[in-house]
mmCIF file of C-alpha atoms in Angstrom:
data_model
loop_
_atom_site.group_PDB
_atom_site.id
_atom_site.type_symbol
_atom_site.label_atom_id
_atom_site.label_comp_id
_atom_site.label_asym_id
_atom_site.label_seq_id
_atom_site.Cartn_x
_atom_site.Cartn_y
_atom_site.Cartn_z
ATOM 1 C CA MET A 153 23.431 -27.429 -0.395
ATOM 2 C CA ALA A 154 20.485 -25.872 -2.200
ATOM 3 C CA ASP A 155 21.198 -22.565 -3.901
ATOM 4 C CA ILE A 156 18.627 -19.899 -2.980
ATOM 5 C CA ALA A 157 18.631 -16.634 -4.934
ATOM 6 C CA PHE A 158 16.423 -13.569 -5.361
ATOM 7 C CA ARG A 159 15.926 -11.511 -8.491
ATOM 8 C CA ARG A 160 13.553 -9.178 -10.304
ATOM 9 C CA ALA A 161 10.807 -11.150 -12.075
ATOM 10 C CA MET A 162 11.071 -11.434 -15.862
ATOM 11 C CA ARG A 163 8.179 -11.712 -18.296
ATOM 12 C CA ALA A 164 8.909 -15.433 -18.684
ATOM 13 C CA ASP A 165 8.178 -15.885 -14.949
ATOM 14 C CA ILE A 166 4.523 -14.813 -15.272
ATOM 15 C CA PRO A 167 3.047 -18.351 -15.547
ATOM 16 C CA ALA A 168 5.037 -19.571 -12.521
ATOM 17 C CA ILE A 169 4.013 -16.535 -10.460
ATOM 18 C CA VAL A 170 0.336 -16.753 -11.440
ATOM 19 C CA ALA A 171 0.349 -20.488 -10.639
ATOM 20 C CA MET A 172 1.615 -19.676 -7.120
ATOM 21 C CA LEU A 173 -0.940 -16.869 -6.701
ATOM 22 C CA ALA A 174 -3.717 -19.309 -7.652
ATOM 23 C CA ASP A 175 -2.474 -22.204 -5.507
ATOM 24 C CA ASP A 176 -3.980 -20.824 -2.327
ATOM 25 C CA PRO A 177 -7.434 -21.025 -0.701
ATOM 26 C CA LEU A 178 -8.170 -17.346 -1.394
ATOM 27 C CA GLY A 179 -6.190 -16.955 -4.618
ATOM 28 C CA ALA A 180 -7.841 -19.977 -6.247
ATOM 29 C CA THR A 181 -11.057 -18.020 -6.713
ATOM 30 C CA ARG A 182 -9.345 -14.946 -8.137
ATOM 31 C CA GLU A 183 -6.925 -16.006 -10.865
ATOM 32 C CA ASP A 184 -7.248 -17.214 -14.455
ATOM 33 C CA LEU A 185 -5.095 -20.274 -15.095
ATOM 34 C CA SER A 186 -6.780 -21.182 -18.380
ATOM 35 C CA THR A 187 -4.227 -19.200 -20.358
ATOM 36 C CA PRO A 188 -1.073 -18.624 -18.350
ATOM 37 C CA GLY A 189 0.262 -15.420 -19.782
ATOM 38 C CA ALA A 190 -3.217 -14.004 -20.497
ATOM 39 C CA PRO A 191 -3.167 -10.368 -21.727
ATOM 40 C CA ALA A 192 -4.340 -8.964 -18.374
ATOM 41 C CA TYR A 193 -1.277 -10.467 -16.668
ATOM 42 C CA GLN A 194 1.037 -9.327 -19.482
ATOM 43 C CA ASP A 195 -0.272 -5.760 -19.239
ATOM 44 C CA ALA A 196 0.046 -5.741 -15.450
ATOM 45 C CA PHE A 197 3.605 -7.051 -15.729
ATOM 46 C CA SER A 198 4.470 -4.249 -18.166
ATOM 47 C CA ALA A 199 3.096 -1.646 -15.748
ATOM 48 C CA ILE A 200 5.014 -3.117 -12.805
ATOM 49 C CA ASP A 201 8.228 -3.473 -14.759
ATOM 50 C CA ALA A 202 8.100 0.125 -16.020
ATOM 51 C CA ASP A 203 7.682 1.566 -12.520
ATOM 52 C CA PRO A 204 10.949 2.172 -10.641
ATOM 53 C CA ASN A 205 9.012 2.065 -7.360
ATOM 54 C CA GLN A 206 7.817 -1.482 -8.012
ATOM 55 C CA PHE A 207 9.926 -4.580 -7.519
ATOM 56 C CA LEU A 208 8.174 -7.835 -8.371
ATOM 57 C CA ALA A 209 10.561 -10.445 -6.996
ATOM 58 C CA VAL A 210 11.025 -14.164 -7.352
ATOM 59 C CA MET A 211 12.961 -16.500 -5.106
ATOM 60 C CA THR A 212 14.682 -19.378 -6.900
ATOM 61 C CA LEU A 213 15.920 -22.701 -5.555
ATOM 62 C CA ASP A 214 18.545 -24.271 -7.790
ATOM 63 C CA GLY A 215 17.243 -22.004 -10.545
ATOM 64 C CA ALA A 216 13.538 -22.902 -10.227
ATOM 65 C CA VAL A 217 11.023 -20.268 -9.090
ATOM 66 C CA VAL A 218 9.732 -21.278 -5.636
ATOM 67 C CA GLY A 219 8.505 -17.978 -4.183
ATOM 68 C CA THR A 220 7.338 -14.487 -5.021
ATOM 69 C CA LEU A 221 6.377 -11.184 -3.500
ATOM 70 C CA GLN A 222 5.910 -7.655 -4.727
ATOM 71 C CA LEU A 223 7.564 -4.654 -3.129
ATOM 72 C CA THR A 224 6.167 -1.161 -3.633
ATOM 73 C CA PHE A 225 8.161 1.839 -2.421
ATOM 74 C CA ILE A 226 5.818 4.637 -1.370
ATOM 75 C CA ALA A 227 7.114 8.141 -0.711
ATOM 76 C CA GLY A 228 4.949 10.208 1.609
ATOM 77 C CA LEU A 229 4.984 13.343 3.743
ATOM 78 C CA SER A 230 3.846 11.418 6.854
ATOM 79 C CA ARG A 231 6.361 10.567 9.560
ATOM 80 C CA LYS A 232 8.734 13.343 8.475
ATOM 81 C CA GLY A 233 8.740 12.339 4.840
ATOM 82 C CA ALA A 234 9.391 8.647 5.466
ATOM 83 C CA LEU A 235 9.624 6.162 2.611
ATOM 84 C CA ARG A 236 7.562 3.012 3.168
ATOM 85 C CA GLY A 237 8.115 -0.418 1.716
ATOM 86 C CA GLN A 238 4.903 -2.308 1.085
ATOM 87 C CA ILE A 239 4.753 -6.053 0.524
ATOM 88 C CA GLU A 240 1.917 -7.672 -1.472
ATOM 89 C CA ALA A 241 1.173 -10.990 -3.153
ATOM 90 C CA VAL A 242 3.441 -13.228 -1.065
ATOM 91 C CA ARG A 243 3.591 -16.897 -2.014
ATOM 92 C CA VAL A 244 5.874 -19.898 -1.530
ATOM 93 C CA ALA A 245 5.319 -22.827 -3.930
ATOM 94 C CA ALA A 246 3.170 -25.607 -2.443
ATOM 95 C CA GLY A 247 5.915 -28.245 -2.607
ATOM 96 C CA HIS A 248 8.319 -26.058 -0.649
ATOM 97 C CA ARG A 249 6.334 -24.784 2.332
ATOM 98 C CA SER A 250 7.497 -25.270 5.931
ATOM 99 C CA GLU A 251 11.136 -25.357 4.780
ATOM 100 C CA GLY A 252 11.996 -21.875 6.048
ATOM 101 C CA LEU A 253 11.819 -20.359 2.559
ATOM 102 C CA GLY A 254 9.159 -17.836 3.566
ATOM 103 C CA GLN A 255 11.485 -16.525 6.241
ATOM 104 C CA ARG A 256 14.385 -16.298 3.761
ATOM 105 C CA LEU A 257 12.122 -14.424 1.344
ATOM 106 C CA PHE A 258 11.102 -11.942 4.028
ATOM 107 C CA GLU A 259 14.652 -11.448 5.299
ATOM 108 C CA TRP A 260 15.624 -10.580 1.739
ATOM 109 C CA ALA A 261 12.623 -8.255 1.280
ATOM 110 C CA ILE A 262 13.225 -6.402 4.548
ATOM 111 C CA ALA A 263 16.914 -5.969 3.676
ATOM 112 C CA GLU A 264 15.888 -4.592 0.277
ATOM 113 C CA CYS A 265 13.544 -2.082 1.964
ATOM 114 C CA ARG A 266 16.331 -1.057 4.321
ATOM 115 C CA ALA A 267 18.745 -0.607 1.406
ATOM 116 C CA ARG A 268 16.235 1.670 -0.344
ATOM 117 C CA GLY A 269 15.966 3.805 2.793
ATOM 118 C CA CYS A 270 12.519 2.731 3.987
ATOM 119 C CA ARG A 271 11.678 3.511 7.587
ATOM 120 C CA THR A 272 8.652 1.212 7.680
ATOM 121 C CA VAL A 273 7.719 -2.071 6.044
ATOM 122 C CA GLN A 274 3.976 -2.684 5.815
ATOM 123 C CA LEU A 275 1.631 -5.342 4.566
ATOM 124 C CA THR A 276 -1.900 -6.525 5.067
ATOM 125 C CA THR A 277 -3.101 -10.086 5.304
ATOM 126 C CA ASP A 278 -6.600 -11.527 5.190
ATOM 127 C CA LYS A 279 -8.059 -12.084 8.666
ATOM 128 C CA SER A 280 -8.543 -15.773 7.813
ATOM 129 C CA ARG A 281 -4.820 -16.490 7.314
ATOM 130 C CA ALA A 282 -3.973 -17.600 10.864
ATOM 131 C CA ASP A 283 -0.675 -19.247 9.853
ATOM 132 C CA ALA A 284 0.433 -16.040 8.145
ATOM 133 C CA HIS A 285 -0.376 -14.035 11.273
ATOM 134 C CA ARG A 286 1.908 -16.229 13.388
ATOM 135 C CA PHE A 287 4.607 -15.898 10.729
ATOM 136 C CA TYR A 288 4.482 -12.079 10.703
ATOM 137 C CA ASP A 289 4.359 -11.963 14.504
ATOM 138 C CA ARG A 290 7.535 -14.079 14.639
ATOM 139 C CA LEU A 291 9.257 -11.748 12.168
ATOM 140 C CA GLY A 292 8.624 -8.798 14.506
ATOM 141 C CA PHE A 293 5.765 -7.134 12.644
ATOM 142 C CA GLU A 294 3.159 -5.419 14.808
ATOM 143 C CA ALA A 295 -0.526 -6.081 14.042
ATOM 144 C CA SER A 296 -1.381 -2.442 14.736
ATOM 145 C CA HIS A 297 -3.828 -1.692 11.903
ATOM 146 C CA ILE A 298 -7.095 -2.798 10.319
ATOM 147 C CA GLY A 299 -7.018 -3.277 6.560
ATOM 148 C CA TYR A 300 -10.116 -2.103 4.681
ATOM 149 C CA LYS A 301 -10.947 -2.982 1.072
ATOM 150 C CA LEU A 302 -13.610 -1.658 -1.255
ATOM 151 C CA THR A 303 -14.264 -3.575 -4.472
ATOM 152 C CA LEU A 304 -15.165 -1.317 -7.406
ATOM 153 C CA MET B 560 -22.709 27.992 -0.750
ATOM 154 C CA ALA B 561 -19.173 26.898 0.081
ATOM 155 C CA ASP B 562 -17.006 25.989 -2.890
ATOM 156 C CA ILE B 563 -15.305 22.616 -2.399
ATOM 157 C CA ALA B 564 -12.615 21.572 -4.870
ATOM 158 C CA PHE B 565 -9.945 18.892 -5.201
ATOM 159 C CA ARG B 566 -6.543 19.218 -6.807
ATOM 160 C CA ARG B 567 -3.025 17.837 -6.893
ATOM 161 C CA ALA B 568 -0.949 19.243 -4.010
ATOM 162 C CA MET B 569 1.640 21.863 -4.888
ATOM 163 C CA ARG B 570 4.927 22.471 -3.095
ATOM 164 C CA ALA B 571 3.429 25.539 -1.437
ATOM 165 C CA ASP B 572 0.847 23.291 0.247
ATOM 166 C CA ILE B 573 3.451 21.345 2.255
ATOM 167 C CA PRO B 574 3.124 23.405 5.488
ATOM 168 C CA ALA B 575 -0.696 23.125 5.435
ATOM 169 C CA ILE B 576 -0.540 19.377 4.796
ATOM 170 C CA VAL B 577 2.093 18.749 7.480
ATOM 171 C CA ALA B 578 0.071 20.822 9.952
ATOM 172 C CA MET B 579 -2.949 18.577 9.315
ATOM 173 C CA LEU B 580 -0.840 15.413 9.594
ATOM 174 C CA ALA B 581 0.459 16.628 12.971
ATOM 175 C CA ASP B 582 -2.912 17.781 14.332
ATOM 176 C CA ASP B 583 -3.976 14.286 15.334
ATOM 177 C CA PRO B 584 -3.416 12.111 18.437
ATOM 178 C CA LEU B 585 -1.108 9.716 16.550
ATOM 179 C CA GLY B 586 0.390 12.195 14.088
ATOM 180 C CA ALA B 587 1.371 14.653 16.826
ATOM 181 C CA THR B 588 4.217 12.377 17.929
ATOM 182 C CA ARG B 589 5.510 11.788 14.411
ATOM 183 C CA GLU B 590 5.855 15.119 12.626
ATOM 184 C CA ASP B 591 8.267 18.034 12.796
ATOM 185 C CA LEU B 592 6.445 21.365 12.924
ATOM 186 C CA SER B 593 9.482 23.371 14.000
ATOM 187 C CA THR B 594 10.348 24.200 10.409
ATOM 188 C CA PRO B 595 7.356 23.762 8.135
ATOM 189 C CA GLY B 596 8.938 22.954 4.814
ATOM 190 C CA ALA B 597 11.880 21.082 6.390
ATOM 191 C CA PRO B 598 14.161 19.369 3.828
ATOM 192 C CA ALA B 599 12.784 15.873 4.605
ATOM 193 C CA TYR B 600 9.285 17.025 3.626
ATOM 194 C CA GLN B 601 10.586 18.845 0.542
ATOM 195 C CA ASP B 602 12.446 15.746 -0.631
ATOM 196 C CA ALA B 603 9.439 13.510 -0.020
ATOM 197 C CA PHE B 604 7.243 15.941 -1.952
ATOM 198 C CA SER B 605 9.661 15.843 -4.891
ATOM 199 C CA ALA B 606 9.568 12.024 -4.918
ATOM 200 C CA ILE B 607 5.766 11.946 -4.773
ATOM 201 C CA ASP B 608 5.362 14.616 -7.426
ATOM 202 C CA ALA B 609 7.744 12.859 -9.840
ATOM 203 C CA ASP B 610 5.869 9.537 -9.600
ATOM 204 C CA PRO B 611 2.930 9.196 -12.018
ATOM 205 C CA ASN B 612 1.443 6.519 -9.743
ATOM 206 C CA GLN B 613 1.250 8.922 -6.807
ATOM 207 C CA PHE B 614 -1.425 11.562 -6.367
ATOM 208 C CA LEU B 615 -1.074 13.662 -3.229
ATOM 209 C CA ALA B 616 -4.382 15.515 -3.097
ATOM 210 C CA VAL B 617 -5.769 18.481 -1.234
ATOM 211 C CA MET B 618 -9.385 19.446 -0.730
ATOM 212 C CA THR B 619 -10.047 23.178 -0.654
ATOM 213 C CA LEU B 620 -12.974 25.092 0.781
ATOM 214 C CA ASP B 621 -13.306 28.539 -0.745
ATOM 215 C CA GLY B 622 -9.669 28.195 -1.791
ATOM 216 C CA ALA B 623 -8.261 27.230 1.628
ATOM 217 C CA VAL B 624 -6.762 23.757 2.154
ATOM 218 C CA VAL B 625 -9.049 21.842 4.544
ATOM 219 C CA GLY B 626 -8.241 18.203 3.759
ATOM 220 C CA THR B 627 -5.659 15.867 2.279
ATOM 221 C CA LEU B 628 -5.033 12.289 1.307
ATOM 222 C CA GLN B 629 -2.523 10.437 -0.797
ATOM 223 C CA LEU B 630 -3.491 8.004 -3.534
ATOM 224 C CA THR B 631 -1.033 5.383 -4.759
ATOM 225 C CA PHE B 632 -1.884 3.320 -7.845
ATOM 226 C CA ILE B 633 -0.353 -0.149 -7.552
ATOM 227 C CA ALA B 634 -0.214 -2.475 -10.555
ATOM 228 C CA GLY B 635 0.000 -6.160 -9.667
ATOM 229 C CA LEU B 636 -0.447 -9.628 -11.139
ATOM 230 C CA SER B 637 -2.900 -10.650 -8.374
ATOM 231 C CA ARG B 638 -6.614 -10.790 -9.139
ATOM 232 C CA LYS B 639 -6.022 -11.134 -12.880
ATOM 233 C CA GLY B 640 -3.690 -8.184 -13.086
ATOM 234 C CA ALA B 641 -5.907 -5.795 -11.157
ATOM 235 C CA LEU B 642 -4.832 -2.221 -10.448
ATOM 236 C CA ARG B 643 -5.334 -1.168 -6.832
ATOM 237 C CA GLY B 644 -5.823 2.299 -5.456
ATOM 238 C CA GLN B 645 -4.344 2.779 -2.015
ATOM 239 C CA ILE B 646 -5.237 5.647 0.283
ATOM 240 C CA GLU B 647 -2.829 6.926 2.946
ATOM 241 C CA ALA B 648 -2.426 9.965 5.169
ATOM 242 C CA VAL B 649 -6.051 11.077 5.330
ATOM 243 C CA ARG B 650 -6.819 14.255 7.265
ATOM 244 C CA VAL B 651 -9.533 16.898 7.520
ATOM 245 C CA ALA B 652 -8.527 20.177 9.191
ATOM 246 C CA ALA B 653 -9.542 20.356 12.860
ATOM 247 C CA GLY B 654 -11.889 23.309 12.402
ATOM 248 C CA HIS B 655 -13.844 21.498 9.679
ATOM 249 C CA ARG B 656 -14.515 18.042 11.076
ATOM 250 C CA SER B 657 -18.057 16.599 11.316
ATOM 251 C CA GLU B 658 -19.170 18.737 8.380
ATOM 252 C CA GLY B 659 -19.286 15.895 5.872
ATOM 253 C CA LEU B 660 -15.991 16.947 4.266
ATOM 254 C CA GLY B 661 -14.366 13.550 4.927
ATOM 255 C CA GLN B 662 -17.139 11.899 2.989
ATOM 256 C CA ARG B 663 -16.764 14.378 0.110
ATOM 257 C CA LEU B 664 -13.003 13.718 0.095
ATOM 258 C CA PHE B 665 -13.544 9.948 -0.068
ATOM 259 C CA GLU B 666 -16.222 10.162 -2.744
ATOM 260 C CA TRP B 667 -13.743 12.136 -4.819
ATOM 261 C CA ALA B 668 -10.897 9.680 -4.114
ATOM 262 C CA ILE B 669 -12.984 6.617 -4.956
ATOM 263 C CA ALA B 670 -14.150 8.240 -8.197
ATOM 264 C CA GLU B 671 -10.521 9.020 -9.054
ATOM 265 C CA CYS B 672 -9.565 5.353 -8.467
ATOM 266 C CA ARG B 673 -12.457 4.245 -10.654
ATOM 267 C CA ALA B 674 -11.405 6.658 -13.409
ATOM 268 C CA ARG B 675 -7.875 5.201 -13.320
ATOM 269 C CA GLY B 676 -9.287 1.689 -13.739
ATOM 270 C CA CYS B 677 -8.723 0.391 -10.199
ATOM 271 C CA ARG B 678 -10.692 -2.683 -9.218
ATOM 272 C CA THR B 679 -9.993 -2.302 -5.505
ATOM 273 C CA VAL B 680 -9.503 0.625 -3.146
ATOM 274 C CA GLN B 681 -7.549 -0.236 -0.014
ATOM 275 C CA LEU B 682 -6.351 1.489 3.113
ATOM 276 C CA THR B 683 -5.268 0.665 6.620
ATOM 277 C CA THR B 684 -6.144 2.511 9.768
ATOM 278 C CA ASP B 685 -4.735 2.247 13.260
ATOM 279 C CA LYS B 686 -6.767 -0.072 15.494
ATOM 280 C CA SER B 687 -7.254 2.807 17.954
ATOM 281 C CA ARG B 688 -9.144 5.031 15.471
ATOM 282 C CA ALA B 689 -12.694 3.913 16.330
ATOM 283 C CA ASP B 690 -14.336 6.923 14.627
ATOM 284 C CA ALA B 691 -12.435 6.191 11.430
ATOM 285 C CA HIS B 692 -13.596 2.557 11.520
ATOM 286 C CA ARG B 693 -17.238 3.654 11.641
ATOM 287 C CA PHE B 694 -16.583 6.087 8.807
ATOM 288 C CA TYR B 695 -15.040 3.424 6.530
ATOM 289 C CA ASP B 696 -17.803 0.942 7.408
ATOM 290 C CA ARG B 697 -20.401 3.527 6.374
ATOM 291 C CA LEU B 698 -18.598 4.095 3.066
ATOM 292 C CA GLY B 699 -18.920 0.374 2.272
ATOM 293 C CA PHE B 700 -15.333 -0.696 2.963
ATOM 294 C CA GLU B 701 -14.911 -4.213 4.347
ATOM 295 C CA ALA B 702 -12.604 -4.680 7.360
ATOM 296 C CA SER B 703 -11.271 -7.933 5.912
ATOM 297 C CA HIS B 704 -7.555 -7.623 6.642
ATOM 298 C CA ILE B 705 -5.021 -7.118 9.412
ATOM 299 C CA GLY B 706 -2.409 -4.438 8.803
ATOM 300 C CA TYR B 707 1.121 -5.259 9.977
ATOM 301 C CA LYS B 708 3.951 -2.735 10.325
ATOM 302 C CA LEU B 709 7.646 -3.213 10.991
ATOM 303 C CA THR B 710 9.697 -0.161 11.918
ATOM 304 C CA LEU B 711 13.250 -0.230 10.533
#
């Protein structure tokens, strides 16, 4: 029986996380794999790790990192002062897709949002990710919004 | 010449902000105007104000609050460790719509994201807000994503 666990990412996990971010049709064009642990990733990790409202998570299978996502807890006045949990940068390692690990990762993430007192969990996904859309539909998410991005 | 200014929201602004959040077809069903300054809003304000990655902003016209939005700065490993600026809870006061104030508010917000070093500005908007979609299109945002929400 494989042992699945979830924990806060450590600095030593950066290369494994960046490799998963890059191993993706969209991510491949965005990441720098030439020097895993490049300064830009180190600095971003420091900023995430220092922020109590950020939780960069890894999922491990028998101790090896096989998934990641980032939770951001956003306080706001809207909806009677509701806390939101936002999920970004979701990946399951290529060799472990279609094994139900994505669902385990999301069940964990949603439980974590609930434990923190979030009243909403939100995420956006590129319009081209049809498989992801079916996955979020199955999990009970509602595709109620349009996600806009402006590159600076 | 009207004097438009932008500043960090203060606790005394909560009733004005909540009134703007509620004065909206979607927001009307979500907010509690019975006691402006209800504890849930006070607590949320405290959480926002204590978080250096949150910037709840108000726009003033001759000193009166006429607009609001909330910026959240999100560090992440994705896109070579890019910082994102996220915009939530955008409102312009009912008596001041169609005067170009929304555009002024966004120009200010985008400049603020740029000054913080963000490489992306992102937001989601309900699929039913057709006027908002035209507004974001005009500002140069790309409607590239689907926004999913799960209510807990």
